[in-house]
CSV table of C-alpha atoms in Angstrom, one decimal:
chain,number,residue,atom,x,y,z
A,281,UNK,CA,38.6,-15.8,7.5
A,282,UNK,CA,42.1,-14.2,7.1
A,283,UNK,CA,42.9,-11.0,8.8
A,284,UNK,CA,42.9,-9.3,5.3
A,285,UNK,CA,39.3,-10.4,4.8
A,286,UNK,CA,38.3,-9.1,8.2
A,287,UNK,CA,39.8,-5.7,7.6
A,288,UNK,CA,38.2,-5.4,4.1
A,289,UNK,CA,34.8,-6.6,5.5
A,290,UNK,CA,34.5,-9.3,2.8
A,291,UNK,CA,32.1,-11.4,4.9
A,292,UNK,CA,29.2,-9.6,3.1
A,293,UNK,CA,29.2,-8.3,-0.4
A,294,UNK,CA,27.6,-5.2,0.9
A,295,UNK,CA,30.8,-4.4,2.8
A,296,UNK,CA,32.9,-4.5,-0.4
A,297,UNK,CA,33.4,-1.6,-2.8
A,298,UNK,CA,33.4,-2.4,-6.5
A,299,UNK,CA,33.9,-0.4,-9.6
A,300,UNK,CA,31.0,-2.2,-11.3
A,301,UNK,CA,28.5,-1.3,-8.6
A,302,UNK,CA,27.5,2.2,-7.5
A,303,UNK,CA,28.9,3.0,-4.1
A,304,UNK,CA,27.8,5.5,-1.4
A,305,UNK,CA,29.2,9.0,-1.4
A,306,UNK,CA,31.6,9.9,1.5
A,307,UNK,CA,28.9,11.5,3.7
A,308,UNK,CA,26.6,8.5,3.4
A,309,UNK,CA,29.4,6.1,4.4
A,310,UNK,CA,29.8,7.8,7.8
A,311,UNK,CA,27.5,7.0,10.7
A,312,UNK,CA,25.1,9.9,11.2
A,313,UNK,CA,21.6,10.6,12.6
A,314,UNK,CA,18.9,11.1,10.0
A,315,UNK,CA,18.2,14.7,10.6
A,316,UNK,CA,21.9,15.7,10.3
A,317,UNK,CA,22.1,13.6,7.1
A,318,UNK,CA,19.2,15.4,5.3
A,319,UNK,CA,19.0,18.9,6.8
A,320,UNK,CA,22.3,20.9,6.7
A,321,UNK,CA,22.7,20.4,2.9
A,322,UNK,CA,19.1,21.0,2.1
A,323,UNK,CA,18.3,17.4,1.1
A,324,UNK,CA,15.0,17.4,3.0
A,325,UNK,CA,14.0,20.8,1.6
A,326,UNK,CA,14.8,19.7,-1.9
A,327,UNK,CA,12.9,16.4,-1.5
A,328,UNK,CA,9.8,18.3,-0.4
A,329,UNK,CA,10.0,20.7,-3.3
A,330,UNK,CA,10.5,17.9,-5.8
A,331,UNK,CA,7.6,16.0,-4.4
A,332,UNK,CA,5.4,19.1,-4.4
A,333,UNK,CA,6.3,19.7,-8.0
A,334,UNK,CA,5.4,16.1,-8.9
A,335,UNK,CA,2.1,16.7,-7.2
A,336,UNK,CA,1.5,19.7,-9.4
A,337,UNK,CA,2.8,18.3,-12.7
A,338,UNK,CA,3.5,14.6,-12.2
A,339,UNK,CA,0.0,13.2,-13.1
A,340,UNK,CA,-0.1,10.0,-11.1
A,341,UNK,CA,1.3,11.6,-7.9
A,342,UNK,CA,-1.7,13.9,-7.6
A,343,UNK,CA,-4.1,11.0,-8.0
A,344,UNK,CA,-2.3,8.8,-5.5
A,345,UNK,CA,-2.3,11.5,-2.8
A,346,UNK,CA,-6.0,12.2,-3.3
A,347,UNK,CA,-6.8,8.5,-3.3
A,348,UNK,CA,-4.9,7.7,-0.1
A,349,UNK,CA,-6.8,10.6,1.6
A,350,UNK,CA,-10.1,9.6,0.1
A,351,UNK,CA,-9.8,5.9,1.3
A,352,UNK,CA,-8.5,6.9,4.7
A,353,UNK,CA,-11.0,9.7,5.7
A,354,UNK,CA,-13.8,9.3,3.1
A,355,UNK,CA,-16.3,12.2,2.8
A,356,UNK,CA,-16.9,12.6,6.6
A,357,UNK,CA,-13.4,12.0,8.2
A,358,UNK,CA,-12.7,9.8,11.2
A,359,UNK,CA,-15.7,10.3,13.6
A,360,UNK,CA,-15.5,9.8,17.3
A,361,UNK,CA,-17.1,7.0,19.3
A,362,UNK,CA,-17.0,8.0,23.0
A,363,UNK,CA,-16.4,5.0,25.3
A,364,UNK,CA,-17.4,6.2,28.7
A,365,UNK,CA,-19.9,4.3,30.9
A,366,UNK,CA,-22.6,7.0,30.3
A,367,UNK,CA,-24.2,6.4,26.9
A,368,UNK,CA,-26.1,9.6,27.1
A,369,UNK,CA,-22.9,11.6,27.7
A,370,UNK,CA,-21.2,9.7,24.9
A,371,UNK,CA,-23.9,10.8,22.4
A,372,UNK,CA,-23.8,14.4,23.6
A,373,UNK,CA,-20.0,14.6,23.3
A,374,UNK,CA,-19.9,13.0,19.9
A,375,UNK,CA,-22.6,15.3,18.6
A,376,UNK,CA,-20.8,18.4,20.0
A,377,UNK,CA,-17.5,17.3,18.5
A,378,UNK,CA,-19.0,16.5,15.1
A,379,UNK,CA,-21.5,19.4,14.7
A,380,UNK,CA,-20.2,22.2,16.9
A,381,UNK,CA,-16.5,21.9,17.0
A,382,UNK,CA,-15.9,20.2,13.6
A,383,UNK,CA,-17.3,22.9,11.3
A,384,UNK,CA,-15.6,25.8,13.2
A,385,UNK,CA,-12.3,24.2,14.2
A,386,UNK,CA,-10.1,26.2,11.8
A,387,UNK,CA,-8.4,29.2,13.4
A,388,UNK,CA,-8.4,30.8,10.0
A,389,UNK,CA,-12.1,30.0,9.3
A,390,UNK,CA,-11.2,28.3,6.1
A,391,UNK,CA,-11.9,24.5,6.4
A,392,UNK,CA,-13.7,22.0,8.5
A,393,UNK,CA,-12.2,19.2,10.6
A,394,UNK,CA,-12.8,16.7,7.9
A,395,UNK,CA,-10.9,18.8,5.4
A,396,UNK,CA,-8.0,19.2,7.9
A,397,UNK,CA,-7.8,15.4,8.2
A,398,UNK,CA,-7.9,15.1,4.4
A,399,UNK,CA,-5.1,17.6,4.0
A,400,UNK,CA,-3.0,15.9,6.7
A,401,UNK,CA,-3.2,12.5,4.9
A,402,UNK,CA,-2.7,13.9,1.4
A,403,UNK,CA,0.3,16.0,2.4
A,404,UNK,CA,2.1,13.1,4.2
A,405,UNK,CA,3.4,11.5,1.0
A,406,UNK,CA,4.9,14.7,-0.3
A,407,UNK,CA,5.6,16.8,2.8
A,408,UNK,CA,5.5,14.3,5.6
A,409,UNK,CA,2.2,15.6,7.0
A,410,UNK,CA,1.4,18.8,8.9
A,411,UNK,CA,1.2,20.2,12.4
A,412,UNK,CA,-1.8,21.4,14.4
A,413,UNK,CA,-1.3,24.3,16.7
A,414,UNK,CA,-3.8,24.3,19.6
A,415,UNK,CA,-5.0,27.9,20.1
A,416,UNK,CA,-6.3,29.4,23.3
A,417,UNK,CA,-9.8,30.0,21.8
A,418,UNK,CA,-10.2,26.3,21.1
A,419,UNK,CA,-9.4,26.3,17.4
A,420,UNK,CA,-6.6,24.7,15.4
A,421,UNK,CA,-4.1,26.5,13.3
A,422,UNK,CA,-2.6,24.2,10.6
A,423,UNK,CA,1.1,24.5,10.0
A,424,UNK,CA,2.9,23.2,6.9
A,425,UNK,CA,6.2,21.4,7.7
A,426,UNK,CA,8.3,23.9,5.7
A,427,UNK,CA,7.2,26.6,8.1
A,428,UNK,CA,9.0,25.0,11.0
A,429,UNK,CA,12.6,26.3,10.6
A,430,UNK,CA,15.6,27.3,12.7
A,431,UNK,CA,15.3,30.8,14.2
A,432,UNK,CA,17.4,33.5,12.7
A,433,UNK,CA,19.2,34.3,16.0
A,434,UNK,CA,22.2,32.0,16.2
A,435,UNK,CA,22.1,31.8,20.0
A,436,UNK,CA,18.5,30.5,19.8
A,437,UNK,CA,19.6,27.8,17.3
A,438,UNK,CA,21.5,26.0,20.0
A,439,UNK,CA,19.7,22.7,20.6
A,440,UNK,CA,17.5,23.1,17.6
A,441,UNK,CA,17.2,20.5,14.8
A,442,UNK,CA,15.7,22.2,11.8
A,443,UNK,CA,13.3,24.3,13.8
A,444,UNK,CA,12.6,21.7,16.5
A,445,UNK,CA,13.9,22.5,20.0
A,446,UNK,CA,15.2,19.3,21.6
A,447,UNK,CA,16.5,18.5,25.1
A,448,UNK,CA,20.0,17.2,24.3
A,449,UNK,CA,20.1,15.0,27.4
A,450,UNK,CA,16.8,13.2,27.2
A,451,UNK,CA,15.9,13.7,23.5
A,452,UNK,CA,12.6,15.1,24.4
A,453,UNK,CA,11.0,17.7,22.1
A,454,UNK,CA,10.5,21.0,23.9
A,455,UNK,CA,9.0,23.2,21.2
A,456,UNK,CA,8.9,24.4,17.6
A,457,UNK,CA,9.9,27.6,15.8
A,458,UNK,CA,7.1,28.5,13.5
A,459,UNK,CA,7.8,31.0,10.7
A,460,UNK,CA,5.3,33.2,8.9
A,461,UNK,CA,5.7,33.6,5.2
A,462,UNK,CA,7.2,36.8,3.7
A,463,UNK,CA,5.3,38.9,1.1
A,464,UNK,CA,6.3,36.5,-1.7
A,465,UNK,CA,5.2,33.4,0.1
A,466,UNK,CA,8.7,32.2,1.0
A,467,UNK,CA,11.1,32.8,3.9
A,468,UNK,CA,14.0,34.8,2.4
A,469,UNK,CA,12.4,38.2,3.0
A,470,UNK,CA,11.4,39.8,6.3
A,471,UNK,CA,8.9,37.7,8.3
A,472,UNK,CA,7.9,36.9,11.8
A,473,UNK,CA,8.8,33.8,13.7
A,474,UNK,CA,7.3,32.4,16.9
A,475,UNK,CA,8.4,29.7,19.4
A,476,UNK,CA,5.5,27.4,20.4
A,477,UNK,CA,5.9,24.9,23.3
A,478,UNK,CA,5.5,21.2,22.4
A,479,UNK,CA,2.3,20.8,24.5
A,480,UNK,CA,0.6,23.3,22.2
A,481,UNK,CA,1.4,21.3,19.0
A,482,UNK,CA,0.0,18.0,17.7
A,483,UNK,CA,2.4,16.7,15.0
A,484,UNK,CA,0.3,14.9,12.4
A,485,UNK,CA,3.4,13.6,10.7
A,486,UNK,CA,4.7,10.4,9.3
A,487,UNK,CA,6.2,8.3,12.1
A,488,UNK,CA,10.0,8.3,12.4
A,489,UNK,CA,11.7,5.2,11.1
A,490,UNK,CA,14.8,5.8,13.3
A,491,UNK,CA,14.6,6.3,17.1
A,492,UNK,CA,16.9,9.4,17.0
A,493,UNK,CA,14.9,11.0,14.2
A,494,UNK,CA,13.2,14.4,14.9
A,495,UNK,CA,11.9,15.7,11.6
A,496,UNK,CA,9.4,13.9,9.3
A,497,UNK,CA,10.4,12.4,6.0
A,498,UNK,CA,7.8,12.3,3.2
A,499,UNK,CA,6.6,8.8,2.2
A,500,UNK,CA,7.6,9.6,-1.4
A,501,UNK,CA,11.2,10.5,-0.5
A,502,UNK,CA,12.5,7.0,-1.6
A,503,UNK,CA,10.6,6.9,-4.9
A,504,UNK,CA,11.0,10.6,-6.1
A,505,UNK,CA,13.8,9.6,-8.5
A,506,UNK,CA,11.6,6.8,-10.0
A,507,UNK,CA,8.7,9.3,-10.4
A,508,UNK,CA,10.9,11.9,-12.0
A,509,UNK,CA,12.5,9.4,-14.4
A,510,UNK,CA,9.0,8.2,-15.4
A,511,UNK,CA,7.8,11.7,-16.0
A,512,UNK,CA,11.0,12.6,-18.1
A,513,UNK,CA,10.8,9.3,-20.0
A,514,UNK,CA,7.1,9.9,-20.8
A,515,UNK,CA,7.8,13.5,-21.9
A,516,UNK,CA,10.7,12.5,-24.2
A,517,UNK,CA,8.6,9.7,-25.7
A,518,UNK,CA,5.7,12.0,-26.4
A,519,UNK,CA,8.0,14.6,-28.0
A,520,UNK,CA,9.6,11.9,-30.2
A,521,UNK,CA,6.3,10.6,-31.2
A,522,UNK,CA,5.1,14.1,-32.2
A,523,UNK,CA,8.2,14.7,-34.2
A,524,UNK,CA,7.9,11.4,-36.0
A,525,UNK,CA,4.2,12.2,-36.7
A,526,UNK,CA,5.0,15.5,-38.5
A,527,UNK,CA,4.5,15.5,-42.3
A,528,UNK,CA,7.9,16.1,-43.8
A,529,UNK,CA,8.7,17.1,-47.3
A,530,UNK,CA,12.1,17.7,-49.1
A,531,UNK,CA,12.6,20.2,-51.9
A,532,UNK,CA,15.7,19.7,-54.1
A,533,UNK,CA,16.8,22.5,-56.4
A,534,UNK,CA,19.4,22.7,-59.2
A,535,UNK,CA,21.5,25.2,-57.3
A,536,UNK,CA,22.0,28.9,-57.7
A,537,UNK,CA,18.5,29.8,-56.6
A,538,UNK,CA,18.1,33.4,-55.4
A,539,UNK,CA,16.6,34.5,-52.1
A,540,UNK,CA,13.3,35.3,-53.8
A,541,UNK,CA,12.7,31.6,-54.3
A,542,UNK,CA,11.7,31.3,-50.6
A,543,UNK,CA,8.3,32.1,-49.3
A,544,UNK,CA,7.5,35.8,-48.9
A,545,UNK,CA,8.7,37.3,-45.7
A,546,UNK,CA,11.4,34.7,-44.9
A,547,UNK,CA,15.1,35.6,-44.6
A,548,UNK,CA,18.0,33.3,-44.3
A,549,UNK,CA,21.6,33.7,-42.9
A,550,UNK,CA,24.6,32.4,-44.7
A,551,UNK,CA,24.9,28.6,-44.4
A,552,UNK,CA,21.4,28.2,-43.0
A,553,UNK,CA,19.1,25.7,-44.8
A,554,UNK,CA,15.8,26.9,-46.2
A,555,UNK,CA,13.0,25.6,-44.1
A,556,UNK,CA,9.3,26.6,-44.4
A,557,UNK,CA,5.8,25.3,-43.8
A,558,UNK,CA,2.9,25.0,-46.2
A,559,UNK,CA,-0.2,24.3,-44.1
A,560,UNK,CA,0.8,21.4,-41.9
A,561,UNK,CA,3.7,20.2,-44.2
A,562,UNK,CA,7.2,21.2,-43.1
A,563,UNK,CA,9.6,21.5,-46.0
A,564,UNK,CA,13.4,21.3,-45.8
A,565,UNK,CA,15.5,22.5,-48.7
A,566,UNK,CA,18.1,20.1,-50.1
A,567,UNK,CA,20.9,21.1,-52.4
A,568,UNK,CA,21.2,19.3,-55.8
A,569,UNK,CA,22.4,15.7,-55.3
A,570,UNK,CA,21.6,15.6,-51.6
A,571,UNK,CA,19.4,13.0,-50.1
A,572,UNK,CA,17.8,12.7,-46.6
A,573,UNK,CA,17.6,9.4,-44.8
A,574,UNK,CA,15.3,9.1,-41.8
A,575,UNK,CA,15.6,6.1,-39.4
A,576,UNK,CA,12.4,4.3,-38.9
A,577,UNK,CA,11.9,3.6,-35.2
A,578,UNK,CA,8.2,4.1,-34.3
A,579,UNK,CA,7.8,5.5,-30.8
A,580,UNK,CA,6.6,4.3,-28.4
A,581,UNK,CA,8.0,0.9,-29.1
A,582,UNK,CA,6.7,-2.5,-28.1
A,583,UNK,CA,8.7,-2.6,-24.9
A,584,UNK,CA,7.8,0.9,-23.8
A,585,UNK,CA,4.5,0.2,-22.0
A,586,UNK,CA,5.7,-3.0,-20.2
A,587,UNK,CA,8.8,-1.2,-19.0
A,588,UNK,CA,6.8,1.8,-17.7
A,589,UNK,CA,4.4,-0.6,-16.0
A,590,UNK,CA,7.3,-2.2,-14.2
A,591,UNK,CA,8.7,1.1,-13.1
A,592,UNK,CA,5.3,2.2,-11.8
A,593,UNK,CA,5.1,-1.1,-9.9
A,594,UNK,CA,8.4,-0.5,-8.2
A,595,UNK,CA,7.2,3.0,-7.3
A,596,UNK,CA,3.9,1.9,-5.9
A,597,UNK,CA,5.6,-0.9,-3.9
A,598,UNK,CA,7.7,1.8,-2.3
A,599,UNK,CA,4.6,3.2,-0.5
A,600,UNK,CA,3.0,-0.2,0.2
A,601,UNK,CA,0.2,0.0,-2.2
A,602,UNK,CA,-0.5,-2.3,-5.2
A,603,UNK,CA,0.3,-1.3,-8.7
A,604,UNK,CA,-3.4,-1.0,-9.6
A,605,UNK,CA,-4.0,1.6,-6.9
A,606,UNK,CA,-1.1,3.7,-8.0
A,607,UNK,CA,-2.0,3.7,-11.7
A,608,UNK,CA,-5.8,2.8,-11.8
A,609,UNK,CA,-4.8,0.2,-14.5
A,610,UNK,CA,-6.9,-2.9,-14.0
A,611,UNK,CA,-6.3,-4.5,-17.4
A,612,UNK,CA,-4.5,-7.5,-15.8
A,613,UNK,CA,-7.1,-8.0,-13.0
A,614,UNK,CA,-9.2,-11.1,-12.9
A,615,UNK,CA,-11.6,-11.8,-10.0
A,616,UNK,CA,-8.9,-13.4,-7.8
A,617,UNK,CA,-6.4,-10.7,-8.3
A,618,UNK,CA,-9.0,-8.0,-7.7
A,619,UNK,CA,-9.8,-9.5,-4.3
A,620,UNK,CA,-6.0,-9.5,-3.5
A,621,UNK,CA,-5.7,-5.9,-4.6
A,622,UNK,CA,-8.6,-4.8,-2.4
A,623,UNK,CA,-7.2,-6.7,0.6
A,624,UNK,CA,-3.9,-4.9,0.2
A,625,UNK,CA,-5.6,-1.5,-0.2
A,626,UNK,CA,-7.7,-2.1,2.9
A,627,UNK,CA,-4.7,-3.2,4.9
A,628,UNK,CA,-2.6,-0.2,3.9
A,629,UNK,CA,-5.5,2.1,4.5
A,630,UNK,CA,-6.1,0.8,8.0
A,631,UNK,CA,-2.5,1.7,8.8
A,632,UNK,CA,-3.1,5.3,7.7
A,633,UNK,CA,-6.3,5.5,9.7
A,634,UNK,CA,-4.6,4.2,12.8
A,635,UNK,CA,-1.8,6.8,12.3
A,636,UNK,CA,-4.4,9.6,12.0
A,637,UNK,CA,-6.5,8.3,14.9
A,638,UNK,CA,-3.5,8.8,17.3
A,639,UNK,CA,-3.6,12.5,16.5
A,640,UNK,CA,-7.3,12.7,16.7
A,641,UNK,CA,-7.3,11.1,20.1
A,642,UNK,CA,-5.0,13.9,21.4
A,643,UNK,CA,-7.2,16.5,19.8
A,644,UNK,CA,-10.3,15.0,21.4
A,645,UNK,CA,-8.8,14.9,24.9
A,646,UNK,CA,-7.7,18.6,24.6
A,647,UNK,CA,-10.9,19.9,23.1
A,648,UNK,CA,-13.4,17.9,25.1
A,649,UNK,CA,-11.6,18.9,28.4
A,650,UNK,CA,-11.9,22.5,27.3
A,651,UNK,CA,-15.6,22.1,26.5
A,652,UNK,CA,-16.2,20.6,29.9
A,653,UNK,CA,-14.3,23.5,31.5
A,654,UNK,CA,-16.3,26.1,29.6
A,655,UNK,CA,-19.6,24.2,30.5
A,656,UNK,CA,-20.3,23.5,26.9
A,657,UNK,CA,-20.5,19.8,28.0
A,658,UNK,CA,-21.4,18.4,31.3
A,659,UNK,CA,-18.6,16.5,33.1
A,660,UNK,CA,-17.8,13.0,31.9
A,661,UNK,CA,-18.5,10.1,34.3
A,662,UNK,CA,-15.9,8.7,36.6
A,663,UNK,CA,-14.6,5.2,36.1
A,664,UNK,CA,-14.2,2.4,38.7
A,665,UNK,CA,-10.6,3.5,39.1
A,666,UNK,CA,-11.7,7.0,40.2
A,667,UNK,CA,-10.5,8.7,37.0
A,668,UNK,CA,-12.5,10.8,34.7
A,669,UNK,CA,-13.4,9.0,31.5
A,670,UNK,CA,-13.5,11.9,29.0
A,671,UNK,CA,-10.4,10.6,27.3
A,672,UNK,CA,-11.9,7.3,26.3
A,673,UNK,CA,-12.7,7.4,22.6
A,674,UNK,CA,-12.4,5.3,19.5
A,675,UNK,CA,-12.7,6.4,15.8
A,676,UNK,CA,-15.1,5.3,13.1
A,677,UNK,CA,-13.5,5.1,9.7
A,678,UNK,CA,-15.2,5.0,6.3
A,679,UNK,CA,-16.5,1.8,4.8
A,680,UNK,CA,-13.9,-0.5,3.4
A,681,UNK,CA,-14.1,-1.8,-0.2
A,682,UNK,CA,-15.6,-5.2,-0.8
A,683,UNK,CA,-15.6,-7.2,-4.0
A,684,UNK,CA,-18.1,-9.7,-2.7
A,685,UNK,CA,-20.4,-8.2,0.0
A,686,UNK,CA,-22.2,-11.6,0.6
A,687,UNK,CA,-18.9,-13.3,1.3
A,688,UNK,CA,-17.8,-10.6,3.7
A,689,UNK,CA,-21.2,-10.7,5.5
A,690,UNK,CA,-21.0,-14.5,5.9
A,691,UNK,CA,-17.4,-14.1,7.2
A,692,UNK,CA,-18.7,-11.7,9.8
A,693,UNK,CA,-21.4,-14.2,10.8
A,694,UNK,CA,-18.9,-16.9,11.3
A,695,UNK,CA,-16.6,-14.7,13.3
A,696,UNK,CA,-19.5,-13.7,15.5
A,697,UNK,CA,-20.5,-17.3,16.1
A,698,UNK,CA,-16.9,-18.2,17.0
A,699,UNK,CA,-16.8,-15.2,19.4
A,700,UNK,CA,-14.0,-13.7,17.3
A,701,UNK,CA,-15.8,-10.4,16.6
A,702,UNK,CA,-18.6,-8.2,17.7
A,703,UNK,CA,-21.5,-6.6,15.8
A,704,UNK,CA,-20.2,-3.2,16.7
A,705,UNK,CA,-16.9,-4.0,15.0
A,706,UNK,CA,-18.6,-5.2,11.9
A,707,UNK,CA,-20.7,-2.0,11.7
A,708,UNK,CA,-17.6,0.1,12.2
A,709,UNK,CA,-15.8,-1.7,9.4
A,710,UNK,CA,-18.6,-0.6,7.1
A,711,UNK,CA,-18.3,3.0,8.3
A,712,UNK,CA,-21.4,2.9,10.5
A,713,UNK,CA,-22.2,3.1,14.2
A,714,UNK,CA,-24.1,0.1,15.7
A,715,UNK,CA,-26.5,2.2,17.8
A,716,UNK,CA,-27.4,4.3,14.8
A,717,UNK,CA,-28.0,1.2,12.7
A,718,UNK,CA,-30.2,-0.4,15.4
A,719,UNK,CA,-32.2,2.8,16.0
A,720,UNK,CA,-32.7,3.1,12.2
A,721,UNK,CA,-33.9,-0.4,12.1
A,722,UNK,CA,-36.3,0.2,15.0
A,723,UNK,CA,-37.7,3.2,13.2
A,724,UNK,CA,-38.1,1.3,10.0
A,725,UNK,CA,-40.0,-1.6,11.9
A,726,UNK,CA,-42.4,0.9,13.5
A,727,UNK,CA,-43.0,2.6,10.2
A,728,UNK,CA,-43.7,-0.7,8.4
A,729,UNK,CA,-46.1,-1.8,11.2
A,730,UNK,CA,-48.0,1.5,11.1
A,731,UNK,CA,-48.3,1.5,7.3
A,732,UNK,CA,-49.5,-2.2,7.3
A,733,UNK,CA,-52.3,-1.2,9.8
A,734,UNK,CA,-53.3,1.9,8.0
A,735,UNK,CA,-53.5,0.1,4.6
A,736,UNK,CA,-55.1,-3.0,6.0
A,737,UNK,CA,-52.6,-5.5,4.6
A,738,UNK,CA,-51.4,-8.6,6.4
A,739,UNK,CA,-48.8,-8.1,9.1
A,740,UNK,CA,-45.3,-8.8,7.7
A,741,UNK,CA,-46.4,-8.7,4.1
A,742,UNK,CA,-44.6,-5.4,3.2
A,743,UNK,CA,-41.1,-6.6,4.2
A,744,UNK,CA,-40.8,-10.3,3.3
A,745,UNK,CA,-38.2,-12.3,5.1
A,746,UNK,CA,-35.0,-12.6,3.0
A,747,UNK,CA,-32.6,-15.5,3.3
A,748,UNK,CA,-29.4,-16.5,1.7
A,749,UNK,CA,-29.9,-19.6,-0.5
A,750,UNK,CA,-29.4,-22.7,1.6
A,751,UNK,CA,-29.8,-20.8,4.9
A,752,UNK,CA,-32.1,-22.4,7.5
A,753,UNK,CA,-33.8,-20.9,10.5
A,754,UNK,CA,-31.8,-20.8,13.6
A,755,UNK,CA,-34.8,-21.8,15.8
A,756,UNK,CA,-34.1,-24.7,18.1
A,757,UNK,CA,-35.9,-27.9,17.2
A,758,UNK,CA,-38.7,-28.9,19.6
A,759,UNK,CA,-38.3,-32.0,21.6
A,760,UNK,CA,-40.3,-34.9,20.3
A,761,UNK,CA,-42.7,-36.5,22.8
A,762,UNK,CA,-41.7,-39.8,24.2
A,763,UNK,CA,-43.2,-42.8,22.4
A,764,UNK,CA,-46.0,-44.2,24.5
A,765,UNK,CA,-45.4,-47.5,26.2
A,766,UNK,CA,-47.5,-50.4,25.1
A,767,UNK,CA,-49.3,-52.4,27.8
A,768,UNK,CA,-47.7,-55.6,26.6
A,769,UNK,CA,-44.3,-54.1,26.9
A,770,UNK,CA,-45.1,-53.3,30.5
A,771,UNK,CA,-46.3,-56.9,31.1
A,772,UNK,CA,-43.1,-58.2,29.6
A,773,UNK,CA,-41.1,-56.2,32.1
């Protein structure tokens, strides 16, 4: 390549400016960290406000946020599965967390732990998530991202990135400036602000996509323009359709008509055309010899719906969910495509659950340790490494969607036989705890046996054995007895 080509960066088309292709503005052409790019000029603030407005008025956005939260946390939230070596302690800790801490976890006494999880997931697409402040009384105070802002004192702003105090040498987050809202619900009027150390905050926010990034970016940030355009296009289409649907009439006069020819109570300025309504009919006055031509272009046209579907597909792809999840439009789904859609939804939902589980694990470690300290729980067992095991926990998610439950059950059986999965994993995938399932089965078996005895029916008749067609018993075949040796055979030998 010539020296001119190297200077112009023509090795890649992306390095060449062109008048026929939109180019970056000056600030976006300069290397810059993400927070400095979106914070000083209010880009992040405006992105949040546009996203929130679309949540209020954008139709599909509200449904998508609710669906992501519903699929990720269900109706019970992520529930803990303690993993210490003491099964009794595990049950005690799980019950305490679910039924003592969960309902009373909110510092404001407004919502339960499940609802806090739901809010965190549903706010992530439009606000980037939320923050949980760990209070001294063992409760959580939820903090919306827009409440974390730079302090008013300029000296205290040194080392702060949009309200987050950062160690300039190590990049470690030291704390957060949390603002109360003023009397109008905003931040322009008089209000209090508080500095909270980082060890008292759990950021339940979207993971940073750049290593140097401090503040969270909403998932919808990249698709907000698409969503706004779709909303505007739909509004214009509806207005055009309503205008074209109006019954119109034209009144032509010979000229020289006086003002009294208009309907009673109507006045008209000089040069203004007469226009009035009779019931639903709108009538426009024409002068003698004038004609009115209206173009015939029915709206919406034949290409409107396919184009809107394509745009919604691009928007849904921007958040890693299939088009059908975004729009609830299943008109093009056959059986095979529906299976693919559910697989994509389950995969995307697992990522959201794993993200939320990281914050829940931090919350578990903090709150269980406090409960042990306050003697609400007995101490957790010690591991072979000599360390206390109270931190060991996994999280049970809601049941995943299945289009063919028999196929999924048979897949689990094959995985189990190949030593590629455990029964506890299969139960957890269905939103259940294996011990709860086994104990429920044991109770059912005892109940069936008792009723059979009480009613005098044959044992095993109330619950007949159920098998999948073609399935055979897994009992090992008995060894056949050796064929007896004939006397003549022995003589032959």
